[in-house]
């Protein structure tokens, strides 16, 4: 385990505020990633913050200076899955995925240990399980490069063997 993962784990356990601020920052940046506030994303941000016990004062701190918030990503599998689900849902809520949204989505996904192929799998799975996300999932996959799709095919074939 490298030093940044150890520090993240310490932050996650001892400083839950740092973890919550990081989550709020990532959700907030995704909510603005299409360049304007929308009711869908603002509403979803409010719901997610309430579910994660992120108070309005903490969200205001994020809004005032999102770039000042340190990275503090979860280390446990369960917490990672929840984080991935929240961010992926925020990405897909509008029905399409912009290039700017992809930038704000991919950074935390990489930090959580996902690669491009894993992200495609997450988005496709969400698109299949939630009809509201289907058009956004198609929009996301349309932006995936051929190298990633080829790797996805290879991994799928290996899993069938």
Tab-separated table of N, CA and C in Angstrom:
chain	number	residue	atom	x	y	z
A	1	UNK	N	0.857	-1.171	0.000
A	1	UNK	CA	0.000	0.000	0.000
A	1	UNK	C	0.905	1.237	0.000
A	2	UNK	N	0.672	2.146	-0.944
A	2	UNK	CA	1.531	3.320	-0.999
A	2	UNK	C	1.098	4.380	0.009
A	3	UNK	N	1.913	5.373	0.200
A	3	UNK	CA	1.696	6.379	1.241
A	3	UNK	C	0.411	7.156	1.038
A	4	UNK	N	0.032	7.451	-0.212
A	4	UNK	CA	-1.202	8.215	-0.429
A	4	UNK	C	-2.430	7.394	-0.042
A	5	UNK	N	-2.399	6.081	-0.273
A	5	UNK	CA	-3.518	5.227	0.132
A	5	UNK	C	-3.601	5.126	1.654
A	6	UNK	N	-2.451	5.055	2.290
A	6	UNK	CA	-2.434	5.006	3.752
A	6	UNK	C	-3.015	6.301	4.318
A	7	UNK	N	-2.593	7.438	3.758
A	7	UNK	CA	-3.120	8.722	4.216
A	7	UNK	C	-4.616	8.838	3.948
A	8	UNK	N	-5.068	8.359	2.798
A	8	UNK	CA	-6.494	8.380	2.492
A	8	UNK	C	-7.285	7.532	3.482
A	9	UNK	N	-6.756	6.366	3.820
A	9	UNK	CA	-7.433	5.486	4.779
A	9	UNK	C	-7.511	6.155	6.149
A	10	UNK	N	-6.439	6.813	6.565
A	10	UNK	CA	-6.434	7.527	7.838
A	10	UNK	C	-7.468	8.649	7.811
A	11	UNK	N	-7.489	9.399	6.703
A	11	UNK	CA	-8.487	10.463	6.566
A	11	UNK	C	-9.895	9.907	6.613
A	12	UNK	N	-10.123	8.810	5.910
A	12	UNK	CA	-11.457	8.206	5.843
A	12	UNK	C	-11.935	7.796	7.234
A	13	UNK	N	-11.028	7.217	8.029
A	13	UNK	CA	-11.406	6.714	9.347
A	13	UNK	C	-11.409	7.794	10.425
A	14	UNK	N	-10.380	8.610	10.429
A	14	UNK	CA	-10.231	9.589	11.507
A	14	UNK	C	-10.813	10.957	11.188
A	15	UNK	N	-10.872	11.273	9.927
A	15	UNK	CA	-11.362	12.589	9.530
A	15	UNK	C	-12.486	12.442	8.504
A	16	UNK	N	-13.652	12.020	8.958
A	16	UNK	CA	-14.737	11.815	7.999
A	16	UNK	C	-15.125	13.099	7.262
A	17	UNK	N	-14.801	14.241	7.847
A	17	UNK	CA	-15.098	15.502	7.170
A	17	UNK	C	-14.323	15.601	5.857
A	18	UNK	N	-13.064	15.183	5.858
A	18	UNK	CA	-12.248	15.252	4.639
A	18	UNK	C	-12.855	14.364	3.548
A	19	UNK	N	-13.321	13.182	3.928
A	19	UNK	CA	-13.961	12.271	2.976
A	19	UNK	C	-15.242	12.904	2.426
A	20	UNK	N	-16.062	13.455	3.310
A	20	UNK	CA	-17.320	14.076	2.889
A	20	UNK	C	-17.076	15.291	2.002
A	21	UNK	N	-16.069	16.082	2.339
A	21	UNK	CA	-15.740	17.239	1.506
A	21	UNK	C	-15.307	16.809	0.107
A	22	UNK	N	-14.517	15.764	0.038
A	22	UNK	CA	-14.052	15.249	-1.253
A	22	UNK	C	-15.234	14.755	-2.083
A	23	UNK	N	-16.125	14.004	-1.477
A	23	UNK	CA	-17.309	13.517	-2.173
A	23	UNK	C	-18.179	14.686	-2.634
A	24	UNK	N	-18.408	15.635	-1.745
A	24	UNK	CA	-19.225	16.805	-2.093
A	24	UNK	C	-18.583	17.584	-3.240
A	25	UNK	N	-17.264	17.732	-3.201
A	25	UNK	CA	-16.558	18.433	-4.276
A	25	UNK	C	-16.743	17.728	-5.614
A	26	UNK	N	-16.539	16.412	-5.621
A	26	UNK	CA	-16.657	15.667	-6.874
A	26	UNK	C	-18.087	15.713	-7.416
A	27	UNK	N	-19.067	15.583	-6.533
A	27	UNK	CA	-20.464	15.677	-6.963
A	27	UNK	C	-20.787	17.080	-7.470
A	28	UNK	N	-20.300	18.083	-6.757
A	28	UNK	CA	-20.559	19.473	-7.142
A	28	UNK	C	-19.947	19.788	-8.515
A	29	UNK	N	-18.698	19.401	-8.717
A	29	UNK	CA	-18.052	19.666	-10.003
A	29	UNK	C	-18.768	18.946	-11.145
A	30	UNK	N	-19.227	17.730	-10.891
A	30	UNK	CA	-20.002	17.025	-11.913
A	30	UNK	C	-21.337	17.726	-12.165
A	31	UNK	N	-21.925	18.272	-11.117
A	31	UNK	CA	-23.218	18.939	-11.285
A	31	UNK	C	-23.105	20.183	-12.156
A	32	UNK	N	-21.923	20.769	-12.211
A	32	UNK	CA	-21.699	21.971	-13.021
A	32	UNK	C	-20.993	21.684	-14.342
A	33	UNK	N	-20.709	20.430	-14.616
A	33	UNK	CA	-19.827	20.083	-15.723
A	33	UNK	C	-20.367	20.415	-17.109
A	34	UNK	N	-21.671	20.617	-17.231
A	34	UNK	CA	-22.187	20.998	-18.546
A	34	UNK	C	-22.217	22.515	-18.715
A	35	UNK	N	-21.665	23.232	-17.744
A	35	UNK	CA	-21.521	24.682	-17.859
A	35	UNK	C	-22.643	25.489	-17.252
A	36	UNK	N	-23.692	24.837	-16.796
A	36	UNK	CA	-24.804	25.556	-16.174
A	36	UNK	C	-25.470	24.661	-15.150
A	37	UNK	N	-26.128	25.304	-14.197
A	37	UNK	CA	-26.871	24.545	-13.201
A	37	UNK	C	-28.177	24.071	-13.813
A	38	UNK	N	-28.575	22.848	-13.495
A	38	UNK	CA	-29.869	22.349	-13.938
A	38	UNK	C	-30.615	21.814	-12.723
A	39	UNK	N	-31.917	21.801	-12.813
A	39	UNK	CA	-32.740	21.333	-11.697
A	39	UNK	C	-32.452	19.869	-11.373
A	40	UNK	N	-32.251	19.040	-12.411
A	40	UNK	CA	-31.975	17.615	-12.178
A	40	UNK	C	-30.709	17.427	-11.350
A	41	UNK	N	-29.650	18.078	-11.784
A	41	UNK	CA	-28.363	17.893	-11.096
A	41	UNK	C	-28.354	18.549	-9.724
A	42	UNK	N	-28.954	19.731	-9.617
A	42	UNK	CA	-29.004	20.414	-8.323
A	42	UNK	C	-29.823	19.592	-7.331
A	43	UNK	N	-30.944	19.054	-7.804
A	43	UNK	CA	-31.780	18.220	-6.944
A	43	UNK	C	-31.070	16.957	-6.512
A	44	UNK	N	-30.392	16.319	-7.452
A	44	UNK	CA	-29.660	15.096	-7.132
A	44	UNK	C	-28.510	15.387	-6.168
A	45	UNK	N	-27.844	16.503	-6.354
A	45	UNK	CA	-26.775	16.897	-5.435
A	45	UNK	C	-27.326	17.051	-4.016
A	46	UNK	N	-28.467	17.700	-3.887
A	46	UNK	CA	-29.092	17.890	-2.570
A	46	UNK	C	-29.474	16.543	-1.947
A	47	UNK	N	-30.035	15.651	-2.748
A	47	UNK	CA	-30.426	14.338	-2.246
A	47	UNK	C	-29.207	13.549	-1.789
A	48	UNK	N	-28.169	13.509	-2.623
A	48	UNK	CA	-26.965	12.759	-2.258
A	48	UNK	C	-26.302	13.329	-1.009
A	49	UNK	N	-26.231	14.635	-0.914
A	49	UNK	CA	-25.621	15.246	0.278
A	49	UNK	C	-26.428	14.901	1.529
A	50	UNK	N	-27.742	14.918	1.414
A	50	UNK	CA	-28.574	14.546	2.562
A	50	UNK	C	-28.355	13.087	2.951
A	51	UNK	N	-28.302	12.193	1.962
A	51	UNK	CA	-28.093	10.766	2.228
A	51	UNK	C	-26.739	10.501	2.880
A	52	UNK	N	-25.759	11.292	2.501
A	52	UNK	CA	-24.399	11.097	3.023
A	52	UNK	C	-24.109	11.963	4.243
A	53	UNK	N	-25.142	12.603	4.779
A	53	UNK	CA	-25.005	13.463	5.966
A	53	UNK	C	-23.974	14.569	5.762
A	54	UNK	N	-24.012	15.169	4.591
A	54	UNK	CA	-23.140	16.301	4.293
A	54	UNK	C	-23.952	17.565	4.541
A	55	UNK	N	-23.621	18.312	5.597
A	55	UNK	CA	-24.421	19.496	5.930
A	55	UNK	C	-24.237	20.628	4.910
A	56	UNK	N	-25.202	21.530	4.882
A	56	UNK	CA	-25.145	22.659	3.953
A	56	UNK	C	-23.898	23.504	4.169
A	57	UNK	N	-23.452	23.608	5.410
A	57	UNK	CA	-22.244	24.402	5.680
A	57	UNK	C	-21.034	23.798	4.969
A	58	UNK	N	-20.966	22.489	4.922
A	58	UNK	CA	-19.869	21.809	4.239
A	58	UNK	C	-19.988	22.008	2.728
A	59	UNK	N	-21.197	21.937	2.215
A	59	UNK	CA	-21.412	22.158	0.792
A	59	UNK	C	-21.056	23.595	0.405
A	60	UNK	N	-21.381	24.542	1.271
A	60	UNK	CA	-20.993	25.942	1.012
A	60	UNK	C	-19.474	26.080	0.952
A	61	UNK	N	-18.776	25.366	1.828
A	61	UNK	CA	-17.309	25.373	1.813
A	61	UNK	C	-16.783	24.882	0.470
A	62	UNK	N	-17.415	23.836	-0.056
A	62	UNK	CA	-17.027	23.292	-1.360
A	62	UNK	C	-17.315	24.305	-2.459
A	63	UNK	N	-18.509	24.881	-2.438
A	63	UNK	CA	-18.922	25.831	-3.475
A	63	UNK	C	-18.001	27.048	-3.486
A	64	UNK	N	-17.590	27.513	-2.306
A	64	UNK	CA	-16.729	28.701	-2.217
A	64	UNK	C	-15.362	28.476	-2.819
A	65	UNK	N	-14.807	27.270	-2.694
A	65	UNK	CA	-13.482	27.014	-3.241
A	65	UNK	C	-13.269	25.507	-3.436
A	66	UNK	N	-13.856	24.933	-4.492
A	66	UNK	CA	-13.750	23.481	-4.674
A	66	UNK	C	-12.316	22.992	-4.868
A	67	UNK	N	-11.469	23.834	-5.406
A	67	UNK	CA	-10.094	23.396	-5.664
A	67	UNK	C	-9.244	23.328	-4.392
A	68	UNK	N	-9.735	23.898	-3.299
A	68	UNK	CA	-9.001	23.854	-2.033
A	68	UNK	C	-9.255	22.549	-1.276
A	69	UNK	N	-10.219	21.772	-1.726
A	69	UNK	CA	-10.569	20.526	-1.043
A	69	UNK	C	-9.564	19.436	-1.425
A	70	UNK	N	-9.004	18.789	-0.407
A	70	UNK	CA	-8.012	17.741	-0.657
A	70	UNK	C	-8.698	16.442	-1.082
A	71	UNK	N	-7.976	15.629	-1.820
A	71	UNK	CA	-8.478	14.312	-2.195
A	71	UNK	C	-8.482	13.417	-0.962
A	72	UNK	N	-9.590	12.734	-0.750
A	72	UNK	CA	-9.692	11.769	0.347
A	72	UNK	C	-10.689	10.702	-0.091
A	73	UNK	N	-10.212	9.753	-0.881
A	73	UNK	CA	-11.078	8.739	-1.467
A	73	UNK	C	-11.169	7.516	-0.568
A	74	UNK	N	-12.312	6.838	-0.605
A	74	UNK	CA	-12.497	5.665	0.259
A	74	UNK	C	-11.568	4.526	-0.139
A	75	UNK	N	-11.292	3.671	0.829
A	75	UNK	CA	-10.429	2.521	0.605
A	75	UNK	C	-11.185	1.200	0.679
A	76	UNK	N	-12.258	1.152	1.455
A	76	UNK	CA	-13.008	-0.104	1.566
A	76	UNK	C	-13.834	-0.326	0.301
A	77	UNK	N	-14.035	-1.586	-0.046
A	77	UNK	CA	-14.774	-1.926	-1.265
A	77	UNK	C	-16.195	-1.364	-1.218
A	78	UNK	N	-16.859	-1.475	-0.088
A	78	UNK	CA	-18.233	-1.000	0.036
A	78	UNK	C	-18.316	0.518	-0.147
A	79	UNK	N	-17.398	1.240	0.471
A	79	UNK	CA	-17.396	2.705	0.348
A	79	UNK	C	-17.048	3.134	-1.077
A	80	UNK	N	-16.133	2.404	-1.718
A	80	UNK	CA	-15.786	2.703	-3.114
A	80	UNK	C	-16.993	2.515	-4.025
A	81	UNK	N	-17.700	1.398	-3.836
A	81	UNK	CA	-18.875	1.124	-4.666
A	81	UNK	C	-19.917	2.227	-4.523
A	82	UNK	N	-20.126	2.677	-3.314
A	82	UNK	CA	-21.097	3.750	-3.073
A	82	UNK	C	-20.646	5.035	-3.764
A	83	UNK	N	-19.382	5.365	-3.637
A	83	UNK	CA	-18.813	6.571	-4.251
A	83	UNK	C	-18.973	6.506	-5.774
A	84	UNK	N	-18.651	5.358	-6.339
A	84	UNK	CA	-18.759	5.163	-7.793
A	84	UNK	C	-20.210	5.303	-8.232
A	85	UNK	N	-21.119	4.712	-7.481
A	85	UNK	CA	-22.532	4.801	-7.834
A	85	UNK	C	-23.020	6.255	-7.793
A	86	UNK	N	-22.671	6.978	-6.747
A	86	UNK	CA	-23.111	8.369	-6.616
A	86	UNK	C	-22.594	9.228	-7.771
A	87	UNK	N	-21.308	9.115	-8.063
A	87	UNK	CA	-20.742	9.922	-9.148
A	87	UNK	C	-21.287	9.505	-10.511
A	88	UNK	N	-21.451	8.217	-10.726
A	88	UNK	CA	-21.971	7.739	-12.006
A	88	UNK	C	-23.411	8.194	-12.203
A	89	UNK	N	-24.193	8.159	-11.150
A	89	UNK	CA	-25.573	8.634	-11.232
A	89	UNK	C	-25.619	10.121	-11.553
A	90	UNK	N	-24.742	10.883	-10.926
A	90	UNK	CA	-24.691	12.322	-11.204
A	90	UNK	C	-24.299	12.569	-12.661
A	91	UNK	N	-23.385	11.778	-13.172
A	91	UNK	CA	-22.947	11.922	-14.563
A	91	UNK	C	-24.098	11.670	-15.531
A	92	UNK	N	-24.913	10.679	-15.247
A	92	UNK	CA	-25.924	10.215	-16.191
A	92	UNK	C	-27.281	10.904	-16.058
A	93	UNK	N	-27.497	11.685	-15.027
A	93	UNK	CA	-28.831	12.208	-14.725
A	93	UNK	C	-29.437	13.075	-15.830
A	94	UNK	N	-28.624	13.745	-16.613
A	94	UNK	CA	-29.149	14.653	-17.635
A	94	UNK	C	-29.527	13.972	-18.949
A	95	UNK	N	-29.121	12.747	-19.140
A	95	UNK	CA	-29.481	12.060	-20.370
A	95	UNK	C	-28.424	12.123	-21.449
A	96	UNK	N	-27.392	12.922	-21.258
A	96	UNK	CA	-26.260	12.960	-22.185
A	96	UNK	C	-25.000	13.265	-21.383
A	97	UNK	N	-23.863	12.990	-21.984
A	97	UNK	CA	-22.591	13.170	-21.284
A	97	UNK	C	-21.686	14.045	-22.134
A	98	UNK	N	-21.295	15.192	-21.588
A	98	UNK	CA	-20.412	16.106	-22.310
A	98	UNK	C	-18.954	15.724	-22.069
A	99	UNK	N	-18.081	16.239	-22.911
A	99	UNK	CA	-16.641	15.980	-22.734
A	99	UNK	C	-16.154	16.548	-21.409
A	100	UNK	N	-16.658	17.722	-21.030
A	100	UNK	CA	-16.272	18.324	-19.762
A	100	UNK	C	-16.711	17.444	-18.590
A	101	UNK	N	-17.902	16.860	-18.701
A	101	UNK	CA	-18.380	15.964	-17.647
A	101	UNK	C	-17.468	14.745	-17.529
A	102	UNK	N	-17.007	14.241	-18.659
A	102	UNK	CA	-16.109	13.088	-18.635
A	102	UNK	C	-14.818	13.388	-17.878
A	103	UNK	N	-14.298	14.580	-18.067
A	103	UNK	CA	-13.075	14.979	-17.360
A	103	UNK	C	-13.314	14.958	-15.854
A	104	UNK	N	-14.429	15.538	-15.430
A	104	UNK	CA	-14.739	15.593	-13.995
A	104	UNK	C	-15.128	14.234	-13.426
A	105	UNK	N	-15.564	13.332	-14.269
A	105	UNK	CA	-15.925	11.986	-13.842
A	105	UNK	C	-14.701	11.078	-13.754
A	106	UNK	N	-13.845	11.162	-14.743
A	106	UNK	CA	-12.729	10.223	-14.824
A	106	UNK	C	-11.689	10.422	-13.717
A	107	UNK	N	-11.419	11.655	-13.342
A	107	UNK	CA	-10.380	11.894	-12.323
A	107	UNK	C	-10.664	11.100	-11.040
A	108	UNK	N	-11.845	11.250	-10.425
A	108	UNK	CA	-12.072	10.460	-9.207
A	108	UNK	C	-12.142	8.961	-9.472
A	109	UNK	N	-12.621	8.568	-10.656
A	109	UNK	CA	-12.682	7.138	-10.962
A	109	UNK	C	-11.279	6.533	-11.013
A	110	UNK	N	-10.341	7.261	-11.626
A	110	UNK	CA	-8.948	6.796	-11.633
A	110	UNK	C	-8.411	6.706	-10.207
A	111	UNK	N	-8.733	7.699	-9.393
A	111	UNK	CA	-8.271	7.709	-8.001
A	111	UNK	C	-8.844	6.536	-7.211
A	112	UNK	N	-10.039	6.075	-7.610
A	112	UNK	CA	-10.673	4.942	-6.941
A	112	UNK	C	-10.177	3.601	-7.484
A	113	UNK	N	-9.288	3.654	-8.479
A	113	UNK	CA	-8.682	2.436	-9.000
A	113	UNK	C	-9.334	1.878	-10.253
A	114	UNK	N	-10.279	2.596	-10.844
A	114	UNK	CA	-10.916	2.135	-12.069
A	114	UNK	C	-10.110	2.590	-13.277
A	115	UNK	N	-10.144	1.799	-14.334
A	115	UNK	CA	-9.560	2.235	-15.596
A	115	UNK	C	-10.708	2.523	-16.561
A	116	UNK	N	-10.383	2.897	-17.785
A	116	UNK	CA	-11.416	3.269	-18.754
A	116	UNK	C	-12.392	2.129	-19.033
A	117	UNK	N	-11.896	0.919	-19.082
A	117	UNK	CA	-12.758	-0.233	-19.342
A	117	UNK	C	-13.727	-0.438	-18.175
A	118	UNK	N	-13.233	-0.323	-16.959
A	118	UNK	CA	-14.103	-0.453	-15.787
A	118	UNK	C	-15.202	0.605	-15.807
A	119	UNK	N	-14.853	1.818	-16.214
A	119	UNK	CA	-15.844	2.892	-16.266
A	119	UNK	C	-16.932	2.579	-17.282
A	120	UNK	N	-16.550	2.037	-18.428
A	120	UNK	CA	-17.545	1.661	-19.435
A	120	UNK	C	-18.486	0.614	-18.847
A	121	UNK	N	-17.934	-0.367	-18.148
A	121	UNK	CA	-18.758	-1.413	-17.544
A	121	UNK	C	-19.757	-0.827	-16.544
A	122	UNK	N	-19.303	0.100	-15.717
A	122	UNK	CA	-20.181	0.731	-14.725
A	122	UNK	C	-21.312	1.478	-15.423
A	123	UNK	N	-20.959	2.279	-16.412
A	123	UNK	CA	-21.959	3.095	-17.105
A	123	UNK	C	-22.960	2.216	-17.847
A	124	UNK	N	-22.486	1.193	-18.531
A	124	UNK	CA	-23.385	0.293	-19.261
A	124	UNK	C	-24.310	-0.434	-18.276
A	125	UNK	N	-23.765	-0.890	-17.156
A	125	UNK	CA	-24.588	-1.576	-16.155
A	125	UNK	C	-25.675	-0.648	-15.609
A	126	UNK	N	-25.324	0.582	-15.306
A	126	UNK	CA	-26.327	1.531	-14.816
A	126	UNK	C	-27.373	1.830	-15.887
A	127	UNK	N	-26.924	1.940	-17.135
A	127	UNK	CA	-27.848	2.176	-18.231
A	127	UNK	C	-28.826	1.031	-18.422
A	128	UNK	N	-28.383	-0.181	-18.142
A	128	UNK	CA	-29.251	-1.350	-18.287
A	128	UNK	C	-30.227	-1.483	-17.122
A	129	UNK	N	-29.838	-1.036	-15.951
A	129	UNK	CA	-30.695	-1.212	-14.778
A	129	UNK	C	-31.632	-0.037	-14.519
A	130	UNK	N	-31.326	1.117	-15.083
A	130	UNK	CA	-32.162	2.290	-14.846
A	130	UNK	C	-32.531	2.928	-16.183
A	131	UNK	N	-33.794	2.835	-16.588
A	131	UNK	CA	-34.207	3.395	-17.886
A	131	UNK	C	-33.898	4.884	-18.039
A	132	UNK	N	-33.864	5.613	-16.931
A	132	UNK	CA	-33.565	7.051	-16.986
A	132	UNK	C	-32.137	7.307	-17.464
A	133	UNK	N	-31.262	6.329	-17.291
A	133	UNK	CA	-29.850	6.500	-17.625
A	133	UNK	C	-29.484	5.957	-19.004
A	134	UNK	N	-30.403	5.315	-19.709
A	134	UNK	CA	-30.061	4.640	-20.961
A	134	UNK	C	-29.488	5.573	-22.016
A	135	UNK	N	-30.128	6.717	-22.251
A	135	UNK	CA	-29.619	7.604	-23.306
A	135	UNK	C	-28.264	8.190	-22.924
A	136	UNK	N	-28.064	8.469	-21.642
A	136	UNK	CA	-26.765	8.978	-21.194
A	136	UNK	C	-25.685	7.909	-21.319
A	137	UNK	N	-26.041	6.664	-21.042
A	137	UNK	CA	-25.077	5.571	-21.183
A	137	UNK	C	-24.646	5.434	-22.639
A	138	UNK	N	-25.604	5.560	-23.553
A	138	UNK	CA	-25.284	5.511	-24.984
A	138	UNK	C	-24.377	6.679	-25.349
A	139	UNK	N	-24.689	7.868	-24.825
A	139	UNK	CA	-23.867	9.055	-25.073
A	139	UNK	C	-22.443	8.849	-24.555
A	140	UNK	N	-22.322	8.231	-23.380
A	140	UNK	CA	-21.010	7.967	-22.796
A	140	UNK	C	-20.210	7.020	-23.686
A	141	UNK	N	-20.822	5.909	-24.058
A	141	UNK	CA	-20.125	4.898	-24.859
A	141	UNK	C	-19.723	5.474	-26.215
A	142	UNK	N	-20.517	6.397	-26.736
A	142	UNK	CA	-20.180	7.030	-28.014
A	142	UNK	C	-18.882	7.827	-27.927
A	143	UNK	N	-18.506	8.242	-26.726
A	143	UNK	CA	-17.277	9.012	-26.528
A	143	UNK	C	-16.061	8.151	-26.187
A	144	UNK	N	-16.273	6.835	-26.079
A	144	UNK	CA	-15.181	5.935	-25.707
A	144	UNK	C	-14.316	5.660	-26.928
A	145	UNK	N	-12.997	5.685	-26.732
A	145	UNK	CA	-12.089	5.451	-27.852
A	145	UNK	C	-12.022	3.965	-28.211
A	146	UNK	N	-11.569	3.688	-29.409
A	146	UNK	CA	-11.541	2.326	-29.943
A	146	UNK	C	-10.633	1.409	-29.119
A	147	UNK	N	-9.542	1.935	-28.616
A	147	UNK	CA	-8.614	1.136	-27.805
A	147	UNK	C	-9.316	0.599	-26.553
A	148	UNK	N	-10.102	1.445	-25.895
A	148	UNK	CA	-10.827	1.027	-24.698
A	148	UNK	C	-11.876	-0.020	-25.049
A	149	UNK	N	-12.603	0.191	-26.151
A	149	UNK	CA	-13.612	-0.790	-26.562
A	149	UNK	C	-12.979	-2.133	-26.921
A	150	UNK	N	-11.814	-2.099	-27.552
A	150	UNK	CA	-11.098	-3.334	-27.882
A	150	UNK	C	-10.709	-4.074	-26.609
A	151	UNK	N	-10.186	-3.334	-25.626
A	151	UNK	CA	-9.806	-3.946	-24.350
A	151	UNK	C	-11.033	-4.507	-23.637
A	152	UNK	N	-12.148	-3.818	-23.713
A	152	UNK	CA	-13.390	-4.304	-23.120
A	152	UNK	C	-13.786	-5.637	-23.748
A	153	UNK	N	-13.679	-5.719	-25.066
A	153	UNK	CA	-13.986	-6.969	-25.765
A	153	UNK	C	-13.062	-8.088	-25.347
A	154	UNK	N	-11.781	-7.797	-25.205
A	154	UNK	CA	-10.817	-8.813	-24.790
A	154	UNK	C	-11.153	-9.329	-23.389
A	155	UNK	N	-11.450	-8.410	-22.468
A	155	UNK	CA	-11.763	-8.826	-21.095
A	155	UNK	C	-13.060	-9.635	-21.056
A	156	UNK	N	-14.033	-9.247	-21.854
A	156	UNK	CA	-15.287	-9.985	-21.905
A	156	UNK	C	-15.066	-11.412	-22.412
A	157	UNK	N	-14.237	-11.544	-23.453
A	157	UNK	CA	-13.929	-12.877	-23.986
A	157	UNK	C	-13.174	-13.726	-22.981
A	158	UNK	N	-12.245	-13.111	-22.229
A	158	UNK	CA	-11.494	-13.853	-21.213
A	158	UNK	C	-12.401	-14.322	-20.086
A	159	UNK	N	-13.414	-13.537	-19.743
A	159	UNK	CA	-14.325	-13.913	-18.669
A	159	UNK	C	-15.239	-15.057	-19.071
A	160	UNK	N	-15.477	-15.220	-20.357
A	160	UNK	CA	-16.347	-16.303	-20.845
A	160	UNK	C	-15.644	-17.649	-20.838
A	161	UNK	N	-14.323	-17.650	-20.885
A	161	UNK	CA	-13.550	-18.896	-20.972
A	161	UNK	C	-13.527	-19.622	-19.662
